[in-house]
Amino acid sequence: EAGVVQSPRYKIIEKKQPVAFWCNPISGHNTLYWYRQNLGQGPELLIRYENEEAVDDSQLPKDRFSAERLKGVDSTLKIQPAELGDSAVYLCASSPETDTQYFGPGTRLTVL
Amino acid sequence: GENVEQHPSTLSVQEGDSAVIKCTYSDSASNYFPWYKQELGKRPQLIIDIRSNVGEKKDQRIAVTLNKTAKHFSLHITETQPEDSAVYFCAASRNDYKLSFGAGTTVTVRA
């Protein structure tokens, strides 16, 4: 079974530039999550989708972050404009109809 | 919201010895407690989980114990091997799929 796929794996941008991350969850997993992991810390939830509906986006900084999950499969997380403090690893996870979550490899974002 | 504290932050053990990582949680309604292993530059991988209706669960060299009264749970790794070296994260959730993670424990197994 293929795992959660994310791209790109690494991204370096200058501050104020936009950036987007893509995630393809495990086939058949209806629930998709985006997390941010700062260096030396555990992941923190940004947004959770049930199919195409964002059911928990309370931790998403909506002034600069946006996400979508069209057709309830792949998802894109966007930051515009990026700030220095956004440097982190952005992890995508998916789960079936349980609370067991499977993570992707992440995108390491560096904002200069 | 849920607050999960994890100790120690670093742990160095001799190969073959046991390693124990402890976590406490604040929300008494939490009922799902997974443990993830993350090697450098790689994805967090689920290694074991436990639900609140069980006090202990074991999978080969890994075991997890849960004390609901005290609101703490622990990961036990026996007969440690060099490939056990990684960062381990505990987490807790209350059936709403929102995992709250601890800060992680860096485990180093000395050969």
Tab-separated table of C-alpha atoms in Angstrom:
chain	number	residue	atom	x	y	z
A	1	GLU	CA	0.000	0.000	0.000
A	2	ALA	CA	1.423	3.382	-0.985
A	3	GLY	CA	1.828	5.869	1.816
A	4	VAL	CA	0.965	9.546	1.972
A	5	VAL	CA	2.782	11.429	-0.764
A	6	GLN	CA	3.906	15.036	-0.449
A	7	SER	CA	5.704	17.416	-2.747
A	8	PRO	CA	7.977	19.189	-2.893
A	9	ARG	CA	10.224	17.690	-0.220
A	10	TYR	CA	12.179	20.907	0.166
A	11	LYS	CA	11.411	24.520	-0.655
A	12	ILE	CA	13.496	27.637	-0.157
A	13	ILE	CA	11.876	30.999	-0.784
A	14	GLU	CA	12.381	34.621	0.142
A	15	LYS	CA	10.010	36.278	2.569
A	16	LYS	CA	6.857	37.768	1.091
A	17	GLN	CA	6.844	35.166	-1.685
A	18	PRO	CA	3.988	32.665	-2.045
A	19	VAL	CA	4.471	28.926	-1.637
A	20	ALA	CA	2.261	25.875	-2.043
A	21	PHE	CA	2.489	22.308	-0.796
A	22	TRP	CA	0.713	19.298	-2.245
A	23	CYS	CA	-0.493	16.136	-0.559
A	24	ASN	CA	-1.941	12.875	-1.873
A	25	PRO	CA	-3.394	10.781	0.959
A	26	ILE	CA	-3.551	7.022	1.218
A	27	SER	CA	-6.228	5.675	-1.096
A	28	GLY	CA	-9.578	5.397	0.621
A	29	HIS	CA	-8.675	7.680	3.526
A	30	ASN	CA	-11.409	10.273	3.845
A	31	THR	CA	-9.742	12.341	6.545
A	32	LEU	CA	-6.766	14.515	5.722
A	33	TYR	CA	-4.683	16.698	8.038
A	34	TRP	CA	-2.078	19.390	7.626
A	35	TYR	CA	0.410	19.855	10.462
A	36	ARG	CA	3.300	22.204	11.034
A	37	GLN	CA	6.363	20.907	12.850
A	38	ASN	CA	8.858	23.418	14.157
A	39	LEU	CA	12.394	22.297	14.882
A	40	GLY	CA	12.605	20.262	18.068
A	41	GLN	CA	8.853	20.161	18.598
A	42	GLY	CA	5.939	17.876	17.932
A	43	PRO	CA	3.554	18.449	15.018
A	44	GLU	CA	0.762	21.005	15.501
A	45	LEU	CA	-2.511	20.662	13.634
A	46	LEU	CA	-3.344	23.385	11.124
A	47	ILE	CA	-6.452	21.992	9.447
A	48	ARG	CA	-8.459	18.792	9.151
A	49	TYR	CA	-10.635	17.722	6.235
A	50	GLU	CA	-13.426	15.189	6.109
A	51	ASN	CA	-13.683	14.495	2.392
A	52	GLU	CA	-13.748	17.966	0.851
A	53	GLU	CA	-15.021	19.758	3.951
A	54	ALA	CA	-12.688	21.585	6.326
A	55	VAL	CA	-14.103	20.505	9.696
A	56	ASP	CA	-11.408	21.999	11.920
A	57	ASP	CA	-9.384	25.005	10.771
A	58	SER	CA	-9.233	26.756	14.115
A	59	GLN	CA	-5.405	26.660	14.185
A	60	LEU	CA	-4.910	27.869	10.609
A	61	PRO	CA	-3.595	31.479	10.396
A	62	LYS	CA	-6.197	32.561	7.909
A	63	ASP	CA	-4.636	35.882	7.073
A	64	ARG	CA	-1.881	34.191	5.096
A	65	PHE	CA	-2.638	30.475	4.996
A	66	SER	CA	-5.231	28.755	2.860
A	67	ALA	CA	-5.993	25.176	2.002
A	68	GLU	CA	-8.232	23.257	-0.298
A	69	ARG	CA	-9.186	19.681	-0.949
A	70	LEU	CA	-11.118	19.654	-4.166
A	71	LYS	CA	-12.872	16.376	-4.943
A	72	GLY	CA	-11.994	15.106	-1.489
A	73	VAL	CA	-8.681	13.475	-2.424
A	74	ASP	CA	-5.556	15.594	-2.987
A	75	SER	CA	-4.992	18.713	-0.964
A	76	THR	CA	-2.985	21.899	-1.326
A	77	LEU	CA	-1.760	24.166	1.463
A	78	LYS	CA	-0.729	27.676	0.498
A	79	ILE	CA	1.077	30.481	2.273
A	80	GLN	CA	0.914	33.984	0.850
A	81	PRO	CA	2.957	35.926	1.705
A	82	ALA	CA	5.490	33.811	3.572
A	83	GLU	CA	7.222	35.169	6.669
A	84	LEU	CA	10.479	34.173	8.299
A	85	GLY	CA	8.585	32.464	11.121
A	86	ASP	CA	6.901	30.115	8.666
A	87	SER	CA	10.099	28.112	8.269
A	88	ALA	CA	9.166	24.605	9.409
A	89	VAL	CA	8.301	21.148	8.148
A	90	TYR	CA	4.742	20.904	6.842
A	91	LEU	CA	3.344	17.433	7.302
A	92	CYS	CA	0.290	15.915	5.722
A	93	ALA	CA	-1.458	12.946	7.304
A	94	SER	CA	-4.484	10.850	6.454
A	95	SER	CA	-6.680	8.403	8.276
A	96	PRO	CA	-9.473	5.960	7.498
A	97	GLU	CA	-12.632	5.974	9.575
A	98	THR	CA	-10.625	5.782	12.785
A	99	ASP	CA	-8.351	8.182	14.570
A	100	THR	CA	-5.139	6.412	13.496
A	101	GLN	CA	-3.149	8.888	11.442
A	102	TYR	CA	-0.478	8.100	8.867
A	103	PHE	CA	2.000	10.793	7.995
A	104	GLY	CA	3.702	11.808	4.792
A	105	PRO	CA	7.423	12.673	4.575
A	106	GLY	CA	6.754	16.392	4.869
A	107	THR	CA	7.919	19.504	3.063
A	108	ARG	CA	10.761	21.375	4.688
A	109	LEU	CA	10.207	25.090	4.092
A	110	THR	CA	12.976	27.618	4.554
A	111	VAL	CA	12.045	31.293	4.325
A	112	LEU	CA	15.000	33.643	3.840
B	1	GLY	CA	-7.312	22.407	24.984
B	2	GLU	CA	-5.243	19.312	25.588
B	3	ASN	CA	-1.704	19.751	26.904
B	4	VAL	CA	0.737	16.868	26.632
B	5	GLU	CA	4.061	16.931	28.443
B	6	GLN	CA	6.808	14.466	27.614
B	7	HIS	CA	9.909	13.475	29.575
B	8	PRO	CA	12.802	13.163	29.253
B	9	SER	CA	13.708	15.340	26.283
B	10	THR	CA	16.820	13.248	25.629
B	11	LEU	CA	17.648	9.686	26.600
B	12	SER	CA	20.883	7.789	26.063
B	13	VAL	CA	20.933	4.049	26.727
B	14	GLN	CA	23.389	1.223	26.244
B	15	GLU	CA	22.454	-1.280	23.590
B	16	GLY	CA	20.453	-4.066	25.175
B	17	ASP	CA	19.146	-1.924	28.017
B	18	SER	CA	15.584	-0.663	28.342
B	19	ALA	CA	14.277	2.814	27.559
B	20	VAL	CA	11.252	4.433	29.156
B	21	ILE	CA	9.528	7.631	28.028
B	22	LYS	CA	6.716	9.181	30.048
B	23	CYS	CA	3.906	11.517	29.039
B	24	THR	CA	1.194	13.276	30.988
B	25	TYR	CA	-1.985	14.763	29.587
B	26	SER	CA	-4.414	17.327	30.918
B	27	ASP	CA	-7.787	16.458	29.376
B	28	SER	CA	-9.444	13.621	31.267
B	29	ALA	CA	-11.700	13.049	28.229
B	30	SER	CA	-8.736	11.975	26.072
B	31	ASN	CA	-9.092	8.343	25.100
B	32	TYR	CA	-6.573	7.627	22.342
B	33	PHE	CA	-2.801	7.658	22.884
B	34	PRO	CA	-0.473	6.892	19.964
B	35	TRP	CA	3.317	6.869	19.893
B	36	TYR	CA	5.271	7.918	16.818
B	37	LYS	CA	8.909	7.326	15.917
B	38	GLN	CA	10.610	9.878	13.701
B	39	GLU	CA	14.063	9.315	12.276
B	40	LEU	CA	16.050	12.297	11.102
B	41	GLY	CA	14.473	13.848	8.024
B	42	LYS	CA	11.766	11.195	7.783
B	43	ARG	CA	8.053	10.956	8.445
B	44	PRO	CA	6.620	10.216	11.891
B	45	GLN	CA	5.720	6.527	11.944
B	46	LEU	CA	3.101	5.057	14.233
B	47	ILE	CA	4.727	2.348	16.347
B	48	ILE	CA	2.036	1.569	18.892
B	49	ASP	CA	-1.165	3.047	20.258
B	50	ILE	CA	-3.481	2.437	23.175
B	51	ARG	CA	-7.065	3.340	23.944
B	52	SER	CA	-8.495	4.247	27.307
B	53	ASN	CA	-10.299	0.951	27.782
B	54	VAL	CA	-6.953	-0.850	27.991
B	55	GLY	CA	-4.222	-0.478	30.602
B	56	GLU	CA	-1.341	-2.034	28.708
B	57	LYS	CA	-0.451	-3.095	25.208
B	58	LYS	CA	2.627	-4.884	23.929
B	59	ASP	CA	4.121	-5.456	20.497
B	60	GLN	CA	7.381	-7.405	20.516
B	61	ARG	CA	9.974	-5.176	22.218
B	62	ILE	CA	7.617	-2.219	22.598
B	63	ALA	CA	4.970	-1.764	25.259
B	64	VAL	CA	2.746	1.093	26.348
B	65	THR	CA	1.037	1.515	29.704
B	66	LEU	CA	-1.803	3.882	30.551
B	67	ASN	CA	-2.873	5.197	33.950
B	68	LYS	CA	-6.136	7.075	33.421
B	69	THR	CA	-6.442	8.113	37.043
B	70	ALA	CA	-3.060	9.799	37.052
B	71	LYS	CA	-3.425	10.877	33.401
B	72	HIS	CA	-0.113	9.550	32.270
B	73	PHE	CA	1.119	6.941	29.814
B	74	SER	CA	4.530	5.504	29.093
B	75	LEU	CA	6.461	3.853	26.289
B	76	HIS	CA	8.805	1.009	27.166
B	77	ILE	CA	11.407	-0.306	24.733
B	78	THR	CA	13.244	-3.428	25.839
B	79	GLU	CA	16.504	-4.872	24.501
B	80	THR	CA	17.276	-1.634	22.680
B	81	GLN	CA	19.113	-1.776	19.370
B	82	PRO	CA	20.960	0.950	17.424
B	83	GLU	CA	18.035	1.194	14.992
B	84	ASP	CA	15.835	2.308	17.881
B	85	SER	CA	17.720	5.632	17.870
B	86	ALA	CA	15.207	8.300	16.825
B	87	VAL	CA	12.877	10.967	18.192
B	88	TYR	CA	9.770	9.537	19.828
B	89	PHE	CA	6.555	11.531	20.180
B	90	CYS	CA	3.574	10.754	22.344
B	91	ALA	CA	0.154	12.183	21.552
B	92	ALA	CA	-3.363	12.248	22.923
B	93	SER	CA	-6.819	12.872	21.499
B	94	ARG	CA	-10.427	12.729	22.657
B	95	ASN	CA	-12.186	11.109	19.721
B	96	ASP	CA	-12.237	14.303	17.716
B	97	TYR	CA	-9.206	13.258	15.699
B	98	LYS	CA	-7.195	16.227	16.964
B	99	LEU	CA	-3.889	14.833	18.152
B	100	SER	CA	-1.963	16.903	20.661
B	101	PHE	CA	1.708	15.955	20.596
B	102	GLY	CA	4.395	16.041	23.218
B	103	ALA	CA	7.649	17.837	22.469
B	104	GLY	CA	9.507	14.628	21.702
B	105	THR	CA	12.273	12.508	23.212
B	106	THR	CA	15.552	12.005	21.392
B	107	VAL	CA	16.676	8.446	22.073
B	108	THR	CA	20.267	7.457	21.399
B	109	VAL	CA	21.267	3.813	21.694
B	110	ARG	CA	24.992	3.425	22.283
B	111	ALA	CA	26.611	0.395	20.707
